[in-house]
Short mmCIF file of C-alpha atoms and ligand atoms in Angstrom, two decimals:
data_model
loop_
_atom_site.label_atom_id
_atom_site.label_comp_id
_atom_site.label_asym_id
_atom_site.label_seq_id
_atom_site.Cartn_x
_atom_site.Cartn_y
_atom_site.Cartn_z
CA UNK A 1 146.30 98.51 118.47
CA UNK A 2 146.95 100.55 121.63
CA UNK A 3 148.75 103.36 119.58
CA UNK A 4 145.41 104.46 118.16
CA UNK A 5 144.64 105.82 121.83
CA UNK A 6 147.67 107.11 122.40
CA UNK A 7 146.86 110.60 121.38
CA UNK A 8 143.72 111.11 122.20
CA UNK A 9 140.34 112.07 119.92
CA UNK A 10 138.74 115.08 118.82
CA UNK A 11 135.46 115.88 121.72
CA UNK A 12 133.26 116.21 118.79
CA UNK A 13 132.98 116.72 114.55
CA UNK A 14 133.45 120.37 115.64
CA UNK A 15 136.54 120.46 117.45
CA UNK A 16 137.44 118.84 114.72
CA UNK A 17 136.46 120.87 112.17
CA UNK A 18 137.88 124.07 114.13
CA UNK A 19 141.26 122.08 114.59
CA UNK A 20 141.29 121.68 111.23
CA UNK A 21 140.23 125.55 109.89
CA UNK A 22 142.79 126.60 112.74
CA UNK A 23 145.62 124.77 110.86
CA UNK A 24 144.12 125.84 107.26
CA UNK A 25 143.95 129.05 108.43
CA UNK A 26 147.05 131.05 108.66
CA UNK A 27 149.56 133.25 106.92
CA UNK A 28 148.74 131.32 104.11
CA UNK A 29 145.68 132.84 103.46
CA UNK A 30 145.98 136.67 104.96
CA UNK A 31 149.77 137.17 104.09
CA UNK A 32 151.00 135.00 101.05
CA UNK A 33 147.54 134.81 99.25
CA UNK A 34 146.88 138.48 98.33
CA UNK A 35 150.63 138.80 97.50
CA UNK A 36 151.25 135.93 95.21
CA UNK A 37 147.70 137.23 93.54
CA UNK A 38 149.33 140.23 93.02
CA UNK A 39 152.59 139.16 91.69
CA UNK A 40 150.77 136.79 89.51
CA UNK A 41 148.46 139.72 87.94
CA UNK A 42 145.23 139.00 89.95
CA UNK A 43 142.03 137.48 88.38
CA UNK A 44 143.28 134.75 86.25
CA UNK A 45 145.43 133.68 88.38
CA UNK A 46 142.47 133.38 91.54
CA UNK A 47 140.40 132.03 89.30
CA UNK A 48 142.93 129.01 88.97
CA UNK A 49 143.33 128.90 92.18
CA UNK A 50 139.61 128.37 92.95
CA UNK A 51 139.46 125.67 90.41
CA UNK A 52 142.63 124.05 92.34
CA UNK A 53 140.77 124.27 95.92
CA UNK A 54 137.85 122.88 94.09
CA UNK A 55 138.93 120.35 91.69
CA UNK A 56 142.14 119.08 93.94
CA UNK A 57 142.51 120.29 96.86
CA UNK A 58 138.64 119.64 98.73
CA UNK A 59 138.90 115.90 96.78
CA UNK A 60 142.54 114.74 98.05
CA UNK A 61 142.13 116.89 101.37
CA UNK A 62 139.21 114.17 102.00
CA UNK A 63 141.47 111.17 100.87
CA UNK A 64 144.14 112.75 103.78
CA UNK A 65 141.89 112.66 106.74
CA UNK A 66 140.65 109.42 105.30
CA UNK A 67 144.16 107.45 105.67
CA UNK A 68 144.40 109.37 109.36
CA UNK A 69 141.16 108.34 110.65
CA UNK A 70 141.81 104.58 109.02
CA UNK A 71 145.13 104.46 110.54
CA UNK A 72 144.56 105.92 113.77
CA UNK A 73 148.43 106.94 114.48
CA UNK A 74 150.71 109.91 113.00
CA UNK A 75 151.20 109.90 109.31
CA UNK A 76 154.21 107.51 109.06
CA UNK A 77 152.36 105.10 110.60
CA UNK A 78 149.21 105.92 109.59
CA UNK A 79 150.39 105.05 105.92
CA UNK A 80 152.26 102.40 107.28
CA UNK A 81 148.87 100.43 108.71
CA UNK A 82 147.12 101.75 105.35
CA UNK A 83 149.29 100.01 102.93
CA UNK A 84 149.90 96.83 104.19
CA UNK A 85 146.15 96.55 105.09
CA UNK A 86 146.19 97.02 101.38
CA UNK A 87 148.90 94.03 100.77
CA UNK A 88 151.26 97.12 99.46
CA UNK A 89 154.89 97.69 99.49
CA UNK A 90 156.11 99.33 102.27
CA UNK A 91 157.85 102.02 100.06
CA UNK A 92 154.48 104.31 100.32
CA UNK A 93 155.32 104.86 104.10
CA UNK A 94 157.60 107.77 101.82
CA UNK A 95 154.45 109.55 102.15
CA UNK A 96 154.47 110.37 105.92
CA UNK A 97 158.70 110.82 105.82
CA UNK A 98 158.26 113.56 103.00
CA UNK A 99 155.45 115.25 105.03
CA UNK A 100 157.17 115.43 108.30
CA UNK A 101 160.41 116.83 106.41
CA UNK A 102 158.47 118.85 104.63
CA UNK A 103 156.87 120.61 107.75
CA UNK A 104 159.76 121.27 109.25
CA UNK A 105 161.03 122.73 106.16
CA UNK A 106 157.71 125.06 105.92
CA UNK A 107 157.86 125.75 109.69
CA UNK A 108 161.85 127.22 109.35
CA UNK A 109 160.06 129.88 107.22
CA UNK A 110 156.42 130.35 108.66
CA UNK A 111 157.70 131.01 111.99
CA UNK A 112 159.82 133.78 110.31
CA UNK A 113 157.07 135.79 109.02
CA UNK A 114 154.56 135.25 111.67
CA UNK A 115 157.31 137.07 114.02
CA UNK A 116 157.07 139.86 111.51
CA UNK A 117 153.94 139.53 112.79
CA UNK A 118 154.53 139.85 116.22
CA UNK A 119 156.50 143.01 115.88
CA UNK A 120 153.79 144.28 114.19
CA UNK A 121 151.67 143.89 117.14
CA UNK A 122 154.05 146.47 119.26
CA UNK A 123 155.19 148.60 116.65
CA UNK A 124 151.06 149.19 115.70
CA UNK A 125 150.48 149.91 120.03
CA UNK A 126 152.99 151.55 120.10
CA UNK A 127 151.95 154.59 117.51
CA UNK A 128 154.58 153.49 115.00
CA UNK A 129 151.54 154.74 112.00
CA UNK A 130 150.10 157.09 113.22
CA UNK A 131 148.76 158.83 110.09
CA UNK A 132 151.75 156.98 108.07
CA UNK A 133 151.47 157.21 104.29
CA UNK A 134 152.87 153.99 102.18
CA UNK A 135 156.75 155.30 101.54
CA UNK A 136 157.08 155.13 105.88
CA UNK A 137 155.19 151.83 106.33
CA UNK A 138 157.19 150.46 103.48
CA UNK A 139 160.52 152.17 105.06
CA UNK A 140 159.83 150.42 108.45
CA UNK A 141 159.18 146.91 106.94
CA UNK A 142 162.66 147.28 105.21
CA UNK A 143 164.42 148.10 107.97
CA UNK A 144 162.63 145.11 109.81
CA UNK A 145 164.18 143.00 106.68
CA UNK A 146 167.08 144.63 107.52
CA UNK A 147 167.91 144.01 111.85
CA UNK A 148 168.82 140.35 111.79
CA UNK A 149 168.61 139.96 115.52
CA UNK A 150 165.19 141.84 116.07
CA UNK A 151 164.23 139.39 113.26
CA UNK A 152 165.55 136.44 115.50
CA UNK A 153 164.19 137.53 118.26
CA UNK A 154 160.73 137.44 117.09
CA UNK A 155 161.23 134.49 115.35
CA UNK A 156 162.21 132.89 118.66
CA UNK A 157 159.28 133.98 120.70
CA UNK A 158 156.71 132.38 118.30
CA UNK A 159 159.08 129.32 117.87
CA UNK A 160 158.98 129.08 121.36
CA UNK A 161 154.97 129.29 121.47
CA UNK A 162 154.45 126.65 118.97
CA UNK A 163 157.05 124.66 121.34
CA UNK A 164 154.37 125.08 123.96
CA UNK A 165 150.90 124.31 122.43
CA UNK A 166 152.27 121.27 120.75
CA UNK A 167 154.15 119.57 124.21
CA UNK A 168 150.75 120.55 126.02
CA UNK A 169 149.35 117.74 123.67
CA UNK A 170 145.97 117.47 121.15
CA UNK A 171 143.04 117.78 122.88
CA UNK A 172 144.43 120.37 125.51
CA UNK A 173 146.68 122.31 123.30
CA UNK A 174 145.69 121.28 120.24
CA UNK A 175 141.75 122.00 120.20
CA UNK A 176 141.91 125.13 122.65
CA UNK A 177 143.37 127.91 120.12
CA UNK A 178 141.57 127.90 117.16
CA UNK A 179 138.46 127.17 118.82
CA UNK A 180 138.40 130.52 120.90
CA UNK A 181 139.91 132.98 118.56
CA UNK A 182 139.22 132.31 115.02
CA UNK A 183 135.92 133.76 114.82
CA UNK A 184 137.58 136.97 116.18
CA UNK A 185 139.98 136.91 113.61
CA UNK A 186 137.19 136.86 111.12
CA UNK A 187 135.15 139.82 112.40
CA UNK A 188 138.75 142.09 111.80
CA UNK A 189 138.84 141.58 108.64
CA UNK A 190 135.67 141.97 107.98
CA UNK A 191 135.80 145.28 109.79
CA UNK A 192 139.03 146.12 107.37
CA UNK A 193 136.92 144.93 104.36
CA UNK A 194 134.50 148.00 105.33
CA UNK A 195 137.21 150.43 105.75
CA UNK A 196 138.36 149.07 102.32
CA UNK A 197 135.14 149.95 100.46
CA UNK A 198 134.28 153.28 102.17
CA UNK A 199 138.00 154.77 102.39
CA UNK A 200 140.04 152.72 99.73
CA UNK A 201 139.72 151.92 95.96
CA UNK A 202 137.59 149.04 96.44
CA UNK A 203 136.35 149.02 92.56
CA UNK A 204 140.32 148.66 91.56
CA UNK A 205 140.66 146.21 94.27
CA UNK A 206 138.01 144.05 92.91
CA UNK A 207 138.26 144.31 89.33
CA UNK A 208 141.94 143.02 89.96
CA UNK A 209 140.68 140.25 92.03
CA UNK A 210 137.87 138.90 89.87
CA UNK A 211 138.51 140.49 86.34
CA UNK A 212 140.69 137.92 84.24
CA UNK A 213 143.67 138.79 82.14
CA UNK A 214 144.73 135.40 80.60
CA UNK A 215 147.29 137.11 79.28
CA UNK A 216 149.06 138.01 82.47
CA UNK A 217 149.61 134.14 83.82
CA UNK A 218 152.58 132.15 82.86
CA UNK A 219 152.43 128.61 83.35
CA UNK A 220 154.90 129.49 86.35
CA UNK A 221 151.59 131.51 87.81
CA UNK A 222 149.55 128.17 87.32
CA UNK A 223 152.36 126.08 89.07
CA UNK A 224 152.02 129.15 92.02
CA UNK A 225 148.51 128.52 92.29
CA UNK A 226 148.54 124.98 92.46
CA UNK A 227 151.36 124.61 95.34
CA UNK A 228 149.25 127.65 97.18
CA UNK A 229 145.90 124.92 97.14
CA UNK A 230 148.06 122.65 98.50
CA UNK A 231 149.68 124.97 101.44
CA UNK A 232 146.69 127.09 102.28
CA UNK A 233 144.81 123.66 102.81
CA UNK A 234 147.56 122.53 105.17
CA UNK A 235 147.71 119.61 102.62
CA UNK A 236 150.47 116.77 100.95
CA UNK A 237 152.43 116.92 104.73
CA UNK A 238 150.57 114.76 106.86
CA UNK A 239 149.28 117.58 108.79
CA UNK A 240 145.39 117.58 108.23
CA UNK A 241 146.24 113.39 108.08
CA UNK A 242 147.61 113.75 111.78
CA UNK A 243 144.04 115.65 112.43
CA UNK A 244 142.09 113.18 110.72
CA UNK A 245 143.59 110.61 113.21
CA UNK A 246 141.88 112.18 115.96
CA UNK A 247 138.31 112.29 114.16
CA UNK A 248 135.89 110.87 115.76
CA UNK A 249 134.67 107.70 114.18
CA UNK A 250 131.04 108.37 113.10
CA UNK A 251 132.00 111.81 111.78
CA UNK A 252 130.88 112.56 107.93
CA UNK A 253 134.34 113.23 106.34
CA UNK A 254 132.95 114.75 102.86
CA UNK A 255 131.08 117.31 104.89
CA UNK A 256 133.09 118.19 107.23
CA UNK A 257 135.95 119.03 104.36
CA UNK A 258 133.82 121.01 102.62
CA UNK A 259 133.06 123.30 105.41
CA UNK A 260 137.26 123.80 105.96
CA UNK A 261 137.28 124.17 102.75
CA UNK A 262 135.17 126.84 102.66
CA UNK A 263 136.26 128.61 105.47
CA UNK A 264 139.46 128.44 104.42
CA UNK A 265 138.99 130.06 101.09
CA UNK A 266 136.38 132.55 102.08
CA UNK A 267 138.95 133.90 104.81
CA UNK A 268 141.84 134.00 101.59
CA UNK A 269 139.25 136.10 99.38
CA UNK A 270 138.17 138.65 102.20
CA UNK A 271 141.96 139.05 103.07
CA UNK A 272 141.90 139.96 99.32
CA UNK A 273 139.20 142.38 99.07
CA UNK A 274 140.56 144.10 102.48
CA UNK A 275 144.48 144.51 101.48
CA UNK A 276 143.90 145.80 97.80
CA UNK A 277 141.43 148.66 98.37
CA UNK A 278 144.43 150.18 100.47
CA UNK A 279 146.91 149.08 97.82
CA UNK A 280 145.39 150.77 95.16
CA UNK A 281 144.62 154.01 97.13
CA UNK A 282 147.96 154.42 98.26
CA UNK A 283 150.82 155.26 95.95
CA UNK A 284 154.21 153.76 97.00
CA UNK A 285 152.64 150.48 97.03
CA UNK A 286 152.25 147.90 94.13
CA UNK A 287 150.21 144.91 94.36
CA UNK A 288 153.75 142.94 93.24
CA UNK A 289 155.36 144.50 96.39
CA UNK A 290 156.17 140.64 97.46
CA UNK A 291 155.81 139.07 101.10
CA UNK A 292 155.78 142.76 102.48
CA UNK A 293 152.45 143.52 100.97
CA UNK A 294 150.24 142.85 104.13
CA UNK A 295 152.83 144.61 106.18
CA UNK A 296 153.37 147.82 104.03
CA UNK A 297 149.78 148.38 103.12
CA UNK A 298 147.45 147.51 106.32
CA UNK A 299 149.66 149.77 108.69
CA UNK A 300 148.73 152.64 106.11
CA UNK A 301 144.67 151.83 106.42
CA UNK A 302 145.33 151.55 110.55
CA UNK A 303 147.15 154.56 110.70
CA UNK A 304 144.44 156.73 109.45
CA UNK A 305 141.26 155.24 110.38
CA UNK A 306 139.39 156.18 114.00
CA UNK A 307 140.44 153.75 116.75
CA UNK A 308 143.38 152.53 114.04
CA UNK A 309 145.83 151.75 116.57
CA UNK A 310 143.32 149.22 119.12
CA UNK A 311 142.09 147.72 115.53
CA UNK A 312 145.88 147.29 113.94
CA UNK A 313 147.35 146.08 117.38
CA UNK A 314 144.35 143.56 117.46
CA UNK A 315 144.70 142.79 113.86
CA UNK A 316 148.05 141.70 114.15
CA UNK A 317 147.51 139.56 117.44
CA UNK A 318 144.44 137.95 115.21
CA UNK A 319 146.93 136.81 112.82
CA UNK A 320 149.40 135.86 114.86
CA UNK A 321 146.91 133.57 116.22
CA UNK A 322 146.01 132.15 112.99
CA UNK A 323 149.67 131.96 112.07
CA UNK A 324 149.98 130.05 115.46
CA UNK A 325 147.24 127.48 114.96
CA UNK A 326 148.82 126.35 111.91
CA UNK A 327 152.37 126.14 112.95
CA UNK A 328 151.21 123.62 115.35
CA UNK A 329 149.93 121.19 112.80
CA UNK A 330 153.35 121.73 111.32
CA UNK A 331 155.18 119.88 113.67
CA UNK A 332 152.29 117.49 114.95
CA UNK A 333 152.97 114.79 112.67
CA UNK A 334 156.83 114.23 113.25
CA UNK A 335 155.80 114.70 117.08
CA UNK A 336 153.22 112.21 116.84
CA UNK A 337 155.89 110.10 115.16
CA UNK A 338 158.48 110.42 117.85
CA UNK A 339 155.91 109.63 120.86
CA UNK A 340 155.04 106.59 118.75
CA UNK A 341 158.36 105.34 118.74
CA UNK A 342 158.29 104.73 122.49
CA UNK A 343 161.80 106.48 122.82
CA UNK A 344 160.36 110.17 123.35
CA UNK A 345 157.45 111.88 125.43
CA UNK A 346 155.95 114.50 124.09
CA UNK A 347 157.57 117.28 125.27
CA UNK A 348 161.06 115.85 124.52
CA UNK A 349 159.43 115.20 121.30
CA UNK A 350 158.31 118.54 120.47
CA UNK A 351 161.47 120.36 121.89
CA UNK A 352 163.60 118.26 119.50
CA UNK A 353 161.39 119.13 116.41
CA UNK A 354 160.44 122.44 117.29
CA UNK A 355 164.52 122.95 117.98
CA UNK A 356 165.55 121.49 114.30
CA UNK A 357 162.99 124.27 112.53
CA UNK A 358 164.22 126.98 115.19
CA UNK A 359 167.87 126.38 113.27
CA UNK A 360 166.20 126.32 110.27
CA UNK A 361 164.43 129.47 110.73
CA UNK A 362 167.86 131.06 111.48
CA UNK A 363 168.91 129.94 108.26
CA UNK A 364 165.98 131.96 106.51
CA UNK A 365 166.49 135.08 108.43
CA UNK A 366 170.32 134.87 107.88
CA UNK A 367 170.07 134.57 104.51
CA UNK A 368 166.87 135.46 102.19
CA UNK A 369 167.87 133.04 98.93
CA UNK A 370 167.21 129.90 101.56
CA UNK A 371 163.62 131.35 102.63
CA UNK A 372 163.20 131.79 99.00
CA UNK A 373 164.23 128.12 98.59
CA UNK A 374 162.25 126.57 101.35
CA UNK A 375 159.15 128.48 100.32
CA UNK A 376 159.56 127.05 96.81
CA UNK A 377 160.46 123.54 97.27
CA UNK A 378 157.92 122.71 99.38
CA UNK A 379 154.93 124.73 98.09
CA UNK A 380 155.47 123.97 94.34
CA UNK A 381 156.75 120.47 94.79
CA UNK A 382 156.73 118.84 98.12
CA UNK A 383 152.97 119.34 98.74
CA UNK A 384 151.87 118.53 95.12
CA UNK A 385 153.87 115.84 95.31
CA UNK A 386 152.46 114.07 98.43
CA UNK A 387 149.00 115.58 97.46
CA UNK A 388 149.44 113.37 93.83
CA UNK A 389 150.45 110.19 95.94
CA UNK A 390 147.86 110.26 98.30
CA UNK A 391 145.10 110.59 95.80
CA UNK A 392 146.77 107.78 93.53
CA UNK A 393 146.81 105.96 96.82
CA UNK A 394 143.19 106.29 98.02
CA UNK A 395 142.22 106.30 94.36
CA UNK A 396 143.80 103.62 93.06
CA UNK A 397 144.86 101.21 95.51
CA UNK A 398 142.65 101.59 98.67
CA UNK A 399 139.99 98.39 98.58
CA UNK A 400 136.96 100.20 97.38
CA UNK A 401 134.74 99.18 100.21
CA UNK A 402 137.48 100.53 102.65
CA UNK A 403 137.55 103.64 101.32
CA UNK A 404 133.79 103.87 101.11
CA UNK A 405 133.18 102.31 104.08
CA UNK A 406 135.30 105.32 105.77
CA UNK A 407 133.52 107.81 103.63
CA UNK A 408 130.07 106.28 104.92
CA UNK A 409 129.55 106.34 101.30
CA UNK A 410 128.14 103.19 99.93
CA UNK A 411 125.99 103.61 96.90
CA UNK A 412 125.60 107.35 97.18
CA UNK A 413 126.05 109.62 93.93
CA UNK A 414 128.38 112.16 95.86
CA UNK A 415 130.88 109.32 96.73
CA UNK A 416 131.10 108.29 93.34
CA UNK A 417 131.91 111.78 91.63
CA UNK A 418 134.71 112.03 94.46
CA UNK A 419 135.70 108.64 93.69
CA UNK A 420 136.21 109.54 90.10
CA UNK A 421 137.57 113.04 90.55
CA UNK A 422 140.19 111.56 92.91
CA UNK A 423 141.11 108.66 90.54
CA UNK A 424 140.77 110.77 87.26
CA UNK A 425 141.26 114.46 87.46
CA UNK A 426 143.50 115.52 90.50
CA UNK A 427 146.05 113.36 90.46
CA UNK A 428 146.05 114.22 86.49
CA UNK A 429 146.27 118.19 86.89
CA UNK A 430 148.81 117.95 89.58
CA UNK A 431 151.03 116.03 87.01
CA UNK A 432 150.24 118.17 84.22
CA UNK A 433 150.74 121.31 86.03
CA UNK A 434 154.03 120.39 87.27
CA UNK A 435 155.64 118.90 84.18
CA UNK A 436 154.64 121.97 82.01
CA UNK A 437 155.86 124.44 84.75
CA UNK A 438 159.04 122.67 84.39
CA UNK A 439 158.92 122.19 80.94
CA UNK A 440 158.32 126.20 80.43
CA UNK A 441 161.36 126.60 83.21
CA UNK A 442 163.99 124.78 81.20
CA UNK A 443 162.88 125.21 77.44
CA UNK A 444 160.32 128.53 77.88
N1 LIG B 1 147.64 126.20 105.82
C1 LIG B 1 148.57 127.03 106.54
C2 LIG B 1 148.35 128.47 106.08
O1 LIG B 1 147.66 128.71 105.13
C3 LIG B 1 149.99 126.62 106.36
C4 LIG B 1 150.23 125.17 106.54
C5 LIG B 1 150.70 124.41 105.48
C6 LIG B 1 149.96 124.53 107.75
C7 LIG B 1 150.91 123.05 105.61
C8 LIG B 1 150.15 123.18 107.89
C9 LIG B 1 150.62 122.44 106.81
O2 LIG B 1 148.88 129.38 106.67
#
């Protein structure tokens, strides 16, 4: 098995665990979060998305790094070594094909917004808000929407820095970002969390957040919530799989999860609790305002508070960083893939990949309906999808002393509630959430 050196391992559970947050952490969690939250009328609908995190997403995100770390090699052939170690058809391989697809088809959108976010950066330095009120930051985002080469342009320049982390390899490229910058990213939004409570509507914001209107979510809301477990865990693609073949061996894999976990959602609720306060305090803005939420209502907090424009231009290099750290993992997989093959090195590799989602991200500037599309197909049923395989697969058909052997599990009461939640209840949500979602779509 020389593949399994081939890439190289994490230097410690940490790195790992860093890796791992930087991927989880992203746009997912400080862009789309507080905006599907708001389109989805708030408090019911986080409340099912904490049960999702919980109940699915911690439980298969576990059964993910377990195939990596068993396999050793990028998710194709990670499954690939998995299954027939299990005497299984080779038709499960599917798993690592969907999830390299399916990052490039996340990637052709990501990369879109998190050059919004690199605008953002200059047009905050440059004194773009100064004192703006919500009809001017929402002006400039739709005129943003509206300049299809300043898009591009943008879009290139982060496409282009993925491109570079990615052919600098895993442990060098890989480990580096999120390990320096995330806590910074962190303390911002803390810092906007304050401004949020002494200068915004925090009351309003919270009450939204945590208050819950049953009445408000639609099965389509519950379907939202589910696919956003899925994405803002980096899960169903092979990517946290691809980081989970880099684990060190004696690393706890149940503990270490929990902790991204945790990150992970902690960073999605304080995004939360900072964006609405403005939201609600400003009129012009509505917490359905859609993927410009972040962008129409921070500028307006940063435009008014002291020292707004060094905080807002840092705010939006923080996130661009975040947004950065996971569009690496987006692409790792069908890199590792490629370098496995024998017929690429890394950097051809990565140029070819990173090249096919640079088109692809064209596509989504060019025309909104296929960012819409791309955004829906593989949050709401690519990543369930691979999420429900993977935890039939390590529930079901993994040899039980593999899978607790890798879980360093044997005979303790935590493996076996994980064990039963993975066999029993996610893989059963996921396919009850999805077939009533589309059950409400076509007869609702
Ligand atoms: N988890 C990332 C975020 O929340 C997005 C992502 C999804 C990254 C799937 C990798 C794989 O921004």
């Amino acid at each position: 098995m020389d593949k399994r050196k081939m890439h190289g391992v994490w230097a410690s559970r940490w790195t790992f665990i860093l890796a791992a947050t930087g991927s989880a952490v992203g746009l997912g969690n400080i862009w789309k979060f507080p905006y599907i939250a708001g389109e989805n009328g708030g408090g019911a609908f986080v409340l099912i998305y904490l049960l999702c995190i919980a109940l699915i997403g911690i439980p298969v995100m576990m059964a993910e790094v377990l195939i990596g770390r068993r396999g050793r090699m990028s998710p194709i052939n990670a499954m690939r070594y998995v299954t027939s170690e299990a005497g299984l058809h080779g038709g499960w391989t599917a798993i690592g094909w969907m999830g390299v697809v399916a990052g490039l088809m996340i990637m052709a959108f990501y990369s879109v917004v998190a050059g919004w976010a690199v605008n953002y950066i200059f047009a905050l330095a440059s004194g773009e808000f100064s004192s703006a009120v919500g009809t001017v930051s929402t002006g400039y985002f739709d005129a943003l929407l509206a300049n299809n080469g300043k898009q591009a342009m943008w879009h290139s320049i982060f496409s282009f820095m993925t491109f570079a982390v990615v052919a600098a390899g895993v442990t060098r490229g890989l480990g580096m970002v999120a390990r320096v910058l995330m806590p910074f990213l962190f303390v911002v939004l803390i810092l906007l969390l304050g401004y949020g409570v002494v200068e915004g509507d925090f009351a309003a914001a919270f009450r939204f957040l945590f208050e819950f209107h049953f009445e408000k979510l639609t099965w389509n809301g519950v379907l939202v919530a589910l696919g956003h477990a899925f994405f803002t865990l980096s899960l169903g693609m092979g990517a946290i799989m691809a980081y989970g073949a880099y684990m060190p061996d004696h690393s706890s894999i149940g503990r270490t999860i929990i902790t991204v976990g945790l990150l992970d959602t902690v960073v999605a609720l304080v995004a939360g609790l900072a964006i609405f306060p403005i939201v609600f305090a400003t009129p012009g803005i509505e917490p359905g305002s859609g993927p410009g939420l972040m962008f129409v209502s921070l500028p307006v907090a940063f435009g008014s508070m002291p020292l707004g424009l060094i905080f807002g231009t840092l705010f939006f290099m923080l996130v661009t960083v975040a947004a950065w750290s996971s569009a690496v993992s987006l692409i790792e997989p069908g890199v590792a893939w490629l370098v496995e093959t024998g017929k690429f090195n890394r950097i051809k590799a990565t140029f070819l990949l990173a090249f096919v989602a640079w088109c692809g991200g064209l596509a989504s500037i060019w025309n909104g309906a296929i960012f819409n599309a791309l955004d829906f197909l593989t949050a709401q049923i690519m990543l369930p999808l691979g999420g429900l395989f993977i935890a039939v697969f390590v529930g079901w058909l993994m040899k039980r002393d593999v899978v607790a052997k890798e879980m360093d599990g044997e005979e303790h009461p935590l493996f076996e509630i994980w064990r039963f939640v993975l066999r029993y209840i996610s893989p059963v949500l996921v396919a009850l959430v999805m077939g009533l979602s589309l059950y409400s779509k076509l007869f609702g």
